[in-house]
PDB file of C-alpha atoms in Angstrom:
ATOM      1  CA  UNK A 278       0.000   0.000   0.000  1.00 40.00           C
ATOM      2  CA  UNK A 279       1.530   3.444  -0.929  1.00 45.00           C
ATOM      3  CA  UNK A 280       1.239   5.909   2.209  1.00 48.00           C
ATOM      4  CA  UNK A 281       1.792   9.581   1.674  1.00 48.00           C
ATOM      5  CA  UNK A 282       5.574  11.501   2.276  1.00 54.00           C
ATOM      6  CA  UNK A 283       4.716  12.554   5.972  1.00 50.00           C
ATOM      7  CA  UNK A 284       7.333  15.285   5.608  1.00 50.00           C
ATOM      8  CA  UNK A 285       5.322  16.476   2.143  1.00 48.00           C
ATOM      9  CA  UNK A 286       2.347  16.886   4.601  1.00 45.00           C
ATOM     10  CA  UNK A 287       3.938  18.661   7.253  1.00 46.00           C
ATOM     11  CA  UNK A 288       5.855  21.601   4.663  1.00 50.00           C
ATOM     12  CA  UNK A 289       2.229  22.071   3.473  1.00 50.00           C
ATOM     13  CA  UNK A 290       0.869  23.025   6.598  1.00 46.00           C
ATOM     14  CA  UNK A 291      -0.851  26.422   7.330  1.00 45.00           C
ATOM     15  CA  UNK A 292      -0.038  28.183  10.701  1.00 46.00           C
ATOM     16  CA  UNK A 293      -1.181  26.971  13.647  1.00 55.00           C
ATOM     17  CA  UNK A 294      -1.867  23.053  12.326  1.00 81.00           C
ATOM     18  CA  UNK A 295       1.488  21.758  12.502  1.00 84.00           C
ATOM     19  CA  UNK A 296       0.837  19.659  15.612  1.00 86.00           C
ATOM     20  CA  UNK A 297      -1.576  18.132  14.206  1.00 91.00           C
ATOM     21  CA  UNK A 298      -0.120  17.163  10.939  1.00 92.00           C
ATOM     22  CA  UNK A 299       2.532  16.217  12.889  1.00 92.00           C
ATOM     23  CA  UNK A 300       0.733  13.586  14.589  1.00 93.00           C
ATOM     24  CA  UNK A 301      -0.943  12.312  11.467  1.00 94.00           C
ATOM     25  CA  UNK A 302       2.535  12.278   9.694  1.00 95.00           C
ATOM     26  CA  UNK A 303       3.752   9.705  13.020  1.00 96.00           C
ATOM     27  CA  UNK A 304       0.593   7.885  12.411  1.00 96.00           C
ATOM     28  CA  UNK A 305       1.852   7.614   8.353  1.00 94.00           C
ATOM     29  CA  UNK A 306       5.140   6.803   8.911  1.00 96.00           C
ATOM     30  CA  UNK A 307       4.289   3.959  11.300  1.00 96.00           C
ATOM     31  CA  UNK A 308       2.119   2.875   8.552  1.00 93.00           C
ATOM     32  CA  UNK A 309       5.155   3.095   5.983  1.00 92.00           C
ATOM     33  CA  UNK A 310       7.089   1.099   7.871  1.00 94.00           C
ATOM     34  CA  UNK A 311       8.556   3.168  10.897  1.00 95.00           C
ATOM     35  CA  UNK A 312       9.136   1.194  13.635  1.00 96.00           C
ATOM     36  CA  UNK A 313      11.155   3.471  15.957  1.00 95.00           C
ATOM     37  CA  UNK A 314      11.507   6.558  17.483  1.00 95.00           C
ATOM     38  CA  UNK A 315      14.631   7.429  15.397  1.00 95.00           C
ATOM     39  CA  UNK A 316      13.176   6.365  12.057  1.00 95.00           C
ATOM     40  CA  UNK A 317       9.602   7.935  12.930  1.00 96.00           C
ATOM     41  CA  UNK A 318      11.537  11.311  13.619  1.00 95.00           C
ATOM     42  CA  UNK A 319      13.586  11.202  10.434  1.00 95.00           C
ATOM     43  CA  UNK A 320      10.730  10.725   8.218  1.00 94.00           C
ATOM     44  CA  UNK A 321       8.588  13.731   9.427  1.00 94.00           C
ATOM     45  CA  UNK A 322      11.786  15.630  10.326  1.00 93.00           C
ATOM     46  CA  UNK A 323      10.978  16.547  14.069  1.00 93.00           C
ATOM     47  CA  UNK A 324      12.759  16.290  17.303  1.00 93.00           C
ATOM     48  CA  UNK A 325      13.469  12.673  19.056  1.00 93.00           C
ATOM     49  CA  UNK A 326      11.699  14.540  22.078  1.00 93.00           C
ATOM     50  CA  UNK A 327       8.814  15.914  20.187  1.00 93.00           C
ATOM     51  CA  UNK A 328       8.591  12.639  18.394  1.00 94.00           C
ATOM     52  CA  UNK A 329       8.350  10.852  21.598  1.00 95.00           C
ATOM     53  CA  UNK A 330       5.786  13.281  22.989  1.00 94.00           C
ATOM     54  CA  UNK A 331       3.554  12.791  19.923  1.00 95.00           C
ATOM     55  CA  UNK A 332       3.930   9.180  19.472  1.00 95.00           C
ATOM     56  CA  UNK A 333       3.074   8.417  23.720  1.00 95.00           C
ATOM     57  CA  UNK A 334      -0.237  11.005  23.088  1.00 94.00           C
ATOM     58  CA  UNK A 335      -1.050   8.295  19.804  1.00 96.00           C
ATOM     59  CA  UNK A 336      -0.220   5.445  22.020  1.00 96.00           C
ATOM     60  CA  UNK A 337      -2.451   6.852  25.240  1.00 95.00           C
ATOM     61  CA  UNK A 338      -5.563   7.662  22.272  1.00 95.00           C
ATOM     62  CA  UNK A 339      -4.702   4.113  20.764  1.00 95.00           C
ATOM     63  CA  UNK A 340      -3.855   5.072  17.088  1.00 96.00           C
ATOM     64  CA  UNK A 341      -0.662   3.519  17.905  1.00 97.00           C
ATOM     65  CA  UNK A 342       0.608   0.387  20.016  1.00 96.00           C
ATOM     66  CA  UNK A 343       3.849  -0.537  21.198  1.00 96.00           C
ATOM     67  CA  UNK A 344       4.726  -4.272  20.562  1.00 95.00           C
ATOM     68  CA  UNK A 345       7.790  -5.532  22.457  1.00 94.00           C
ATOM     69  CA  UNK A 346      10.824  -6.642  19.932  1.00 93.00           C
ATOM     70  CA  UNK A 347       8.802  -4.777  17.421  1.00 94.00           C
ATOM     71  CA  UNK A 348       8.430  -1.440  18.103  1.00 96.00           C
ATOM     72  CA  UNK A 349       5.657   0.999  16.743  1.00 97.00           C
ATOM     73  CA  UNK A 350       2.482  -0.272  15.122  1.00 96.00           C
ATOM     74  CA  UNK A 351      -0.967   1.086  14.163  1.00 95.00           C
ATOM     75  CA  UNK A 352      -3.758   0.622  16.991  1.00 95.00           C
ATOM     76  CA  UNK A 353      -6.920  -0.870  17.914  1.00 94.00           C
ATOM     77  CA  UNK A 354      -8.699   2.926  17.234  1.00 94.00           C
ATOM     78  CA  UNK A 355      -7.673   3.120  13.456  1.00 91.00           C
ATOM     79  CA  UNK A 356      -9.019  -0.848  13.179  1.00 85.00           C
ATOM     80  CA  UNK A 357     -12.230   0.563  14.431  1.00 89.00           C
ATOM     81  CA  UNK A 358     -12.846   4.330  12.532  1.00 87.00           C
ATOM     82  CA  UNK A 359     -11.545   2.122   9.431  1.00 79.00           C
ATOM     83  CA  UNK A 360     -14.699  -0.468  10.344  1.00 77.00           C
ATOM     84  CA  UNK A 361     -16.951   2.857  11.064  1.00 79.00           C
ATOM     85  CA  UNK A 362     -15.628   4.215   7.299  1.00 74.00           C
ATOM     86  CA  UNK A 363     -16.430   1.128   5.498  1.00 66.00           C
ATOM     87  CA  UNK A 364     -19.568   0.587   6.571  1.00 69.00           C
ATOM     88  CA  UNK A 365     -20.914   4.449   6.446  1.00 69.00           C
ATOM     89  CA  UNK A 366     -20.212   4.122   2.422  1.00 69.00           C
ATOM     90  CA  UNK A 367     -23.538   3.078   1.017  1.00 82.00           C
ATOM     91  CA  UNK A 368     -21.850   1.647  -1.660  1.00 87.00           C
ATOM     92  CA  UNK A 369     -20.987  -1.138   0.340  1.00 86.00           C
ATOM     93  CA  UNK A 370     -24.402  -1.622   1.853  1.00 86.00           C
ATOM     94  CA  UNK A 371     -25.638  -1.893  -1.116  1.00 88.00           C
ATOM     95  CA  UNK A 372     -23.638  -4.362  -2.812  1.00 93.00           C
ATOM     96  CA  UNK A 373     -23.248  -6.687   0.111  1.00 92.00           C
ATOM     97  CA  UNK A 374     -26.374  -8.991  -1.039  1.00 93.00           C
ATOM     98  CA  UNK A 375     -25.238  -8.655  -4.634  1.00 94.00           C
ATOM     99  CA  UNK A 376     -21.499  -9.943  -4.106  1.00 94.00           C
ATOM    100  CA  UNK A 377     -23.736 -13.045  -1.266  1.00 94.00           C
ATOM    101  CA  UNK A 378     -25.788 -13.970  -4.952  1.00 94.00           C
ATOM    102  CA  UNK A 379     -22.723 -14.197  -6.551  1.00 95.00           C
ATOM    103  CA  UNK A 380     -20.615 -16.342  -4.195  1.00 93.00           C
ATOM    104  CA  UNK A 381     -23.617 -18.573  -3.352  1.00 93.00           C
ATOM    105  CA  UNK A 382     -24.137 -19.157  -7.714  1.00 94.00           C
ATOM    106  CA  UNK A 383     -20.476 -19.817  -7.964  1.00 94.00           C
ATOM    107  CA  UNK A 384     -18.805 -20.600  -5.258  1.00 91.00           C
ATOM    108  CA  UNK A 385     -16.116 -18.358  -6.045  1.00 94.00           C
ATOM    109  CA  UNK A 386     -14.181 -15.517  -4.570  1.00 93.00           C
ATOM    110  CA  UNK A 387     -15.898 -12.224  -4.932  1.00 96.00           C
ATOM    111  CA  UNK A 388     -14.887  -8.744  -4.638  1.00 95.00           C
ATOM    112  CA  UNK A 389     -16.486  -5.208  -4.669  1.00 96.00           C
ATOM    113  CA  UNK A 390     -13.495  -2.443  -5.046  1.00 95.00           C
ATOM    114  CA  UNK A 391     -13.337   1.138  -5.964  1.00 95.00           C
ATOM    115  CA  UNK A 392     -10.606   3.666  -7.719  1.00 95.00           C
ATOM    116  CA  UNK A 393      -7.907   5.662  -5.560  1.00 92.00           C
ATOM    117  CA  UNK A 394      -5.905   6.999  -7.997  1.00 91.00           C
ATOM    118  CA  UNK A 395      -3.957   4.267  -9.954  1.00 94.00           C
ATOM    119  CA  UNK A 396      -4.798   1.622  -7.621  1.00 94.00           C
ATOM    120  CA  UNK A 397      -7.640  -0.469  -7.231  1.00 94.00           C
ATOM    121  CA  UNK A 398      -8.777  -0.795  -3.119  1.00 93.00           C
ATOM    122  CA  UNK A 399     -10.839  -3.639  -2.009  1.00 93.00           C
ATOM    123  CA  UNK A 400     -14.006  -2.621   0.001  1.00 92.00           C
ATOM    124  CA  UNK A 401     -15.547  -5.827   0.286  1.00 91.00           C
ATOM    125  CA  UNK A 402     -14.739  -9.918  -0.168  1.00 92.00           C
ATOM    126  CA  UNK A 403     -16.700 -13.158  -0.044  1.00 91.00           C
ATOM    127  CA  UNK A 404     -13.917 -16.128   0.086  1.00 89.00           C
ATOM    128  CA  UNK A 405     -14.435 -18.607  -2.129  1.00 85.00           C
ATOM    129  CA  UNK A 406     -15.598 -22.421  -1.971  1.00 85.00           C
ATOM    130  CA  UNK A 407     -13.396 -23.761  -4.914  1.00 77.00           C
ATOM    131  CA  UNK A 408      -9.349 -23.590  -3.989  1.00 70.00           C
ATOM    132  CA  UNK A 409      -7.166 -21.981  -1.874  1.00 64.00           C
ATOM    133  CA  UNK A 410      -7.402 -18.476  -0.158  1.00 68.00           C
ATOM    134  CA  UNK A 411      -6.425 -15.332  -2.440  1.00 71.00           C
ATOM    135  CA  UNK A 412      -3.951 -13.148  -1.255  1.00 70.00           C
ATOM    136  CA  UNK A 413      -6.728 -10.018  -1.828  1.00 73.00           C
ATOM    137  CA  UNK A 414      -8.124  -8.805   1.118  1.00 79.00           C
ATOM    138  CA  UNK A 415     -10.222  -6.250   2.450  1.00 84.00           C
ATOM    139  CA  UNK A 416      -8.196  -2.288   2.773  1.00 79.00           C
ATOM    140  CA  UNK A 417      -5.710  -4.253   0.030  1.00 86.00           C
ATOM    141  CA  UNK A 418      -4.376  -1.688  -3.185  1.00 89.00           C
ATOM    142  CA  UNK A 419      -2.968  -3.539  -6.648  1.00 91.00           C
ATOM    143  CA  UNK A 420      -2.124  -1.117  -9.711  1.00 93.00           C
ATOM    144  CA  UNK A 421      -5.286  -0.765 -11.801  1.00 93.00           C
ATOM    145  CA  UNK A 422      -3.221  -2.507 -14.897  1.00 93.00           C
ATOM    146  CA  UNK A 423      -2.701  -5.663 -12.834  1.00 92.00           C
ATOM    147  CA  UNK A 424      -6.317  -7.028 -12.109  1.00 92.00           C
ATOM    148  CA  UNK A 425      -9.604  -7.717 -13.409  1.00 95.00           C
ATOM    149  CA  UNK A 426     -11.320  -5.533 -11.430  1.00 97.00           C
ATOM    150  CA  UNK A 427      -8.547  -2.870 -11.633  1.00 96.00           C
ATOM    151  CA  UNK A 428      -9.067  -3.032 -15.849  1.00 97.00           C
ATOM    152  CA  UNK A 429     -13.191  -2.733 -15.309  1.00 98.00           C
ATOM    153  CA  UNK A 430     -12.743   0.654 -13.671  1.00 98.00           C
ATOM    154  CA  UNK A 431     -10.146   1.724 -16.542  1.00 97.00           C
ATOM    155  CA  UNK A 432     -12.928   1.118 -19.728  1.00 98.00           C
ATOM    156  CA  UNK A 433     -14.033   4.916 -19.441  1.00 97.00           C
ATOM    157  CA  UNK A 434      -9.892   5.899 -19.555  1.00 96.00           C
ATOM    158  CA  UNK A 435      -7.822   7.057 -22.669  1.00 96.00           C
ATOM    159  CA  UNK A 436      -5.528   5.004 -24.115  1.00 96.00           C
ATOM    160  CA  UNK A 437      -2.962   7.733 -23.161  1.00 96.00           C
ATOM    161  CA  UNK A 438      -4.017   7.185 -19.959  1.00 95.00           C
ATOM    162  CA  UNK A 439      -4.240   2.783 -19.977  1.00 96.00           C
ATOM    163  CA  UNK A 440      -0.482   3.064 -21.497  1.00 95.00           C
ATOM    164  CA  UNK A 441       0.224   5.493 -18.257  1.00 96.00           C
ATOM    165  CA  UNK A 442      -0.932   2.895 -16.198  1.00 95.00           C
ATOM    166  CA  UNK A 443       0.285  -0.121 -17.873  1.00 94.00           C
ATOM    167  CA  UNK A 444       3.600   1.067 -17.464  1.00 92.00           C
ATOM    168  CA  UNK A 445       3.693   1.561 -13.727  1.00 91.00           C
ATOM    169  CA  UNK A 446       2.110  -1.540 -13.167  1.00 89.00           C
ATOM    170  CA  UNK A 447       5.239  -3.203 -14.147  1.00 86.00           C
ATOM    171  CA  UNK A 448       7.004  -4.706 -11.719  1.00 76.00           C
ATOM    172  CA  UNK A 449      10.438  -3.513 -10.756  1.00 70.00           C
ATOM    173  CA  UNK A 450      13.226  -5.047 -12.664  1.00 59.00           C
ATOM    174  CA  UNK A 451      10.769  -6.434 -15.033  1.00 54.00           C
ATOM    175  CA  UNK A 452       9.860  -9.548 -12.768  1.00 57.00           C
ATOM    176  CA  UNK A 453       6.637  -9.945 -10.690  1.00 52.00           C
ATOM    177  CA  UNK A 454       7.957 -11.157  -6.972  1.00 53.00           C
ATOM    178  CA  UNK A 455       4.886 -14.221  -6.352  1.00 48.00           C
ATOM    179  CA  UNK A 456       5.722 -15.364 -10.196  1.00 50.00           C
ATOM    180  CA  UNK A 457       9.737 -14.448 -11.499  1.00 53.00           C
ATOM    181  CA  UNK A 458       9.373 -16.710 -14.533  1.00 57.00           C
ATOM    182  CA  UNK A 459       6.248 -14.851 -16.022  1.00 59.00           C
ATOM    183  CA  UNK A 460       6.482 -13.466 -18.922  1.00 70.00           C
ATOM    184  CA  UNK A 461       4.788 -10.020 -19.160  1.00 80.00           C
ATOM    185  CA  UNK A 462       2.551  -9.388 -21.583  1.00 86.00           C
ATOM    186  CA  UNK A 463       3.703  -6.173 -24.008  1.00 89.00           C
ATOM    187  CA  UNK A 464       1.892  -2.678 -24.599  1.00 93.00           C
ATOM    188  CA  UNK A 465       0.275  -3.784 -27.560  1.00 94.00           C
ATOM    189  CA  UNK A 466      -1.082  -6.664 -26.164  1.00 94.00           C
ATOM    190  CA  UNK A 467      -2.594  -5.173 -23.307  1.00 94.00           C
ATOM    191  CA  UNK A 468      -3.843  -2.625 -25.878  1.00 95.00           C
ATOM    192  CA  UNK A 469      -5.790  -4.941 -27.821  1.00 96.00           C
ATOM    193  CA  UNK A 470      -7.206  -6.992 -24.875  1.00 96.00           C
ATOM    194  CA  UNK A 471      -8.601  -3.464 -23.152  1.00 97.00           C
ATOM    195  CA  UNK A 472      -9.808  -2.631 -27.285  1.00 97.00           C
ATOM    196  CA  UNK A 473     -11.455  -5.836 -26.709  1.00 97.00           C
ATOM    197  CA  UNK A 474     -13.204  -5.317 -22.857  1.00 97.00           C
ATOM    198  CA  UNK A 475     -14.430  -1.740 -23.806  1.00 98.00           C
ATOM    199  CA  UNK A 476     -16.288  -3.335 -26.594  1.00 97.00           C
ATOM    200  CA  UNK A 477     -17.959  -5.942 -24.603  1.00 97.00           C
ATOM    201  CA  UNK A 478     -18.348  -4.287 -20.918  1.00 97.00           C
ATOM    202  CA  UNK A 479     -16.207  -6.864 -18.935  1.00 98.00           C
ATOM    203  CA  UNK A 480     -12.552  -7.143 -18.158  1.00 97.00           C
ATOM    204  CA  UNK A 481     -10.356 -10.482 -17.455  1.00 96.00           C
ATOM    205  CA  UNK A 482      -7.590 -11.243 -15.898  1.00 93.00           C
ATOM    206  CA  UNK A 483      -5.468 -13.824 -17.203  1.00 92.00           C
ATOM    207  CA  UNK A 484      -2.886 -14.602 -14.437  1.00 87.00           C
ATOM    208  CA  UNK A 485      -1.602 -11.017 -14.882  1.00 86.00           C
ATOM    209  CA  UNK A 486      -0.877 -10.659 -11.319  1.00 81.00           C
ATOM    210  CA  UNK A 487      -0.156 -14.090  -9.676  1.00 80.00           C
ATOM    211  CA  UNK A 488      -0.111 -17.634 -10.837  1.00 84.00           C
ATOM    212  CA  UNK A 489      -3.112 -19.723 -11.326  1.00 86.00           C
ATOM    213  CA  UNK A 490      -5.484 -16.711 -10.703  1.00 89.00           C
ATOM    214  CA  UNK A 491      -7.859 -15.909 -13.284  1.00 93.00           C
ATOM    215  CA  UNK A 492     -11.230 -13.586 -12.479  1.00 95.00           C
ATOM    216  CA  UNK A 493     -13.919 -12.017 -14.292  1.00 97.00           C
ATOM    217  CA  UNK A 494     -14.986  -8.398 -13.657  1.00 98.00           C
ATOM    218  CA  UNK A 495     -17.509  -5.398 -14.952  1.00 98.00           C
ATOM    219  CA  UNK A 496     -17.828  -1.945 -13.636  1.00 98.00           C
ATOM    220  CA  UNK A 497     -20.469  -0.115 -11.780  1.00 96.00           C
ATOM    221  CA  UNK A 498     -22.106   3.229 -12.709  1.00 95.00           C
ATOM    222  CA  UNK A 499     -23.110   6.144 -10.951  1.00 89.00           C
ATOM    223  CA  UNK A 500     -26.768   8.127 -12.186  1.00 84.00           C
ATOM    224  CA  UNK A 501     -24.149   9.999 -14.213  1.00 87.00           C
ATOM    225  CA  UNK A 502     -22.584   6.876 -15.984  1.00 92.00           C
ATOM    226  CA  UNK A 503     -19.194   7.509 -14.467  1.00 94.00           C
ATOM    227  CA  UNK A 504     -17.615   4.325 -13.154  1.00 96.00           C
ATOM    228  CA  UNK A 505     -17.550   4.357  -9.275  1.00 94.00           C
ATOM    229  CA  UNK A 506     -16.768   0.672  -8.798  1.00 96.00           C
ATOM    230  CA  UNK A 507     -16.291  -2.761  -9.822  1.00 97.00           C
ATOM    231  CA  UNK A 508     -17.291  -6.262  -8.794  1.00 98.00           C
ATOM    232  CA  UNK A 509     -15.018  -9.088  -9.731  1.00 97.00           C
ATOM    233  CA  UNK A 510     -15.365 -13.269  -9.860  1.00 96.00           C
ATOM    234  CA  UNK A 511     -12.269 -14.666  -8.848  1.00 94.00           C
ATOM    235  CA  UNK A 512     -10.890 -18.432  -8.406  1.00 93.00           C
ATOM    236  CA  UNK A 513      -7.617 -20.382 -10.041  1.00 91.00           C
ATOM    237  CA  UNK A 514      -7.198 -21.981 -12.770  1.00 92.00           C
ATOM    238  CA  UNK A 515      -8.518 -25.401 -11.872  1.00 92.00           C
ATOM    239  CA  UNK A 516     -12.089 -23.659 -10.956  1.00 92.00           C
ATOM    240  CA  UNK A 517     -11.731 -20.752 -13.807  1.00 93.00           C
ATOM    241  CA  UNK A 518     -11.179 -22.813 -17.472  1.00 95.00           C
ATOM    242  CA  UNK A 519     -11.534 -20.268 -20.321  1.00 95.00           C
ATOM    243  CA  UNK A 520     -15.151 -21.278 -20.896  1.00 96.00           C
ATOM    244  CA  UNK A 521     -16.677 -20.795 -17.409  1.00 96.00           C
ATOM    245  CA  UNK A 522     -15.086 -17.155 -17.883  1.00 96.00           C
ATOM    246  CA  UNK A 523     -16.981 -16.712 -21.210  1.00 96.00           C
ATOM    247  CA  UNK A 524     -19.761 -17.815 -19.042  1.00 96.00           C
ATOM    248  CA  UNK A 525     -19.520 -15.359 -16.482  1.00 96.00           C
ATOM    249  CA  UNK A 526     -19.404 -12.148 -18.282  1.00 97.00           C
ATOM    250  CA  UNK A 527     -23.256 -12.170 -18.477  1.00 97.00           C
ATOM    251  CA  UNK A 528     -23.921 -12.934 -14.823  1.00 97.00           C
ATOM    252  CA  UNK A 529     -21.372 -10.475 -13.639  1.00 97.00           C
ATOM    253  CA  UNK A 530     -22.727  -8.020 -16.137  1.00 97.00           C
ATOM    254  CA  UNK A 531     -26.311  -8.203 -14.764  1.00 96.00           C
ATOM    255  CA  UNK A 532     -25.350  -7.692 -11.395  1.00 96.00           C
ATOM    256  CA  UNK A 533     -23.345  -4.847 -12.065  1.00 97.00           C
ATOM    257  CA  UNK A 534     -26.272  -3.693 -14.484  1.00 96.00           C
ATOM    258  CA  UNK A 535     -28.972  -3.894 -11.259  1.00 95.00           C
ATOM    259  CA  UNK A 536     -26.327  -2.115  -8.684  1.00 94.00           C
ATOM    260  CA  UNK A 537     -25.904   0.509 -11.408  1.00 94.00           C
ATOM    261  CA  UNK A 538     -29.819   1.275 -11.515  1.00 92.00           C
ATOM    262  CA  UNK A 539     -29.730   1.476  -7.458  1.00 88.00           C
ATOM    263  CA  UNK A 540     -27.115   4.225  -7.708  1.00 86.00           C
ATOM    264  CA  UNK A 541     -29.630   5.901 -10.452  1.00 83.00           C
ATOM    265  CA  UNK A 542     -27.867   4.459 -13.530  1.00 86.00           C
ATOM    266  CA  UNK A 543     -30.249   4.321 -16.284  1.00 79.00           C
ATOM    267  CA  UNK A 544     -29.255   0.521 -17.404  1.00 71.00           C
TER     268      UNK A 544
END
């Protein structure tokens, strides 16, 4: 997950907020990785004494917790406005019964997820029936380029912009940590296959991301026809042959097609 530059947050702040920001940008850096008093300081450029002050307020108001051998993680309080956030979206009210039809026709996994920039972030997941666990879970970001789901909420984009975001989707080095030996697929051939899901409403993914996963996704529109979310079918190979995908894009597509009209979509 990409967290903002805590230092880029405090230089931006107005008179008379810097406290604040400051706390925020400990909370941030513990969420980057941060695990100690020294690193939390460097990162949002303040004293080891105001650090310390600022970090023992977060631990007191549990937005933080210190672990023993581990040093500085996020706490119980940010578990539970995160909870609070989730739920007050009625986006995900809303879909909840949608993505339970799904899972209980298919028996696969099945996720609801929204746009954050260039990533994709999971709101909501049914697990599966058929194979293992998926990695995916709820409050998880992939690049848009990588995933199913990610490629649904890209079908309204440029091809400026799916070339943009194919690019940073690659992985560093030009190898994909869960799967060295893949072979990534080229511009033009993501081209074609996103010429290909405009024209038919649907997106795939073809083991772009990990090994053995395969899912089939469609977006979900707003009463203005702007893509505000997607819902995705997910399961490996085994479960998810080439023809069960063909078979999905209809019964993916209606679902998305009825959440759309709840949201005031004319479908």
């Amino acid at each position: 997950m990409q967290q903002d530059d805590p230092k880029t947050i405090k230089d931006a702040a107005p008179t008379g907020t810097q406290t604040l920001l400051r706390g925020l940008g400990v909370v941030q850096a513990v969420a980057s990785g941060a695990r100690d008093l020294k690193e939390i300081a460097r990162l949002i450029g303040t004293t080891r004494s105001t650090t310390h002050r600022l970090a023992s307020c977060l631990v007191d108001e549990r937005y933080l917790r210190v672990v023993p051998q581990v040093g500085y993680l996020l706490g119980p309080k940010l578990i539970e406005l995160g909870f609070q956030a989730r739920e007050e979206l009625p986006l995900v009210s809303l879909a909840g019964p949608y993505l339970d039809e799904l899972s209980a026709l298919t028996g696969d996994t099945v996720h609801l997820a929204i746009r954050e920039g260039d990533e994709v972030l999971y709101l909501l997941k049914n697990p599966g029936r058929n194979g293992p666990e998926m990695r995916s879970r709820v409050g998880h970001r992939m690049p848009l380029a990588r995933t199913g789901i990610g490629k649904a909420l890209m079908l309204d984009d440029s091809q400026e912009q799916w070339k943009r975001l194919y690019e940073i989707s690659l992985p560093a080095g030009g190898k994909n940590q869960f799967w060295p030996q893949h072979q990534e697929q080229s511009w033009e051939q993501f081209q074609q296959r996103m010429v290909e899901y405009v024209a038919g409403g649907y997106a795939f993914d073809l083991e772009d991301n990990e090994p053995s996963i395969r899912c089939v996704a469609a977006p979900i529109r707003d009463a203005g026809k702007r893509i505000v979310a997607g819902i995705s079918i997910a399961s490996t190979v085994p479960y998810m042959p080439l023809e069960k995908m063909a078979e999905l894009i209809p019964l993916v597509k209606g679902v998305t097609a009825r959440l759309s009209a709840e949201l005031g979509a004319k479908v």
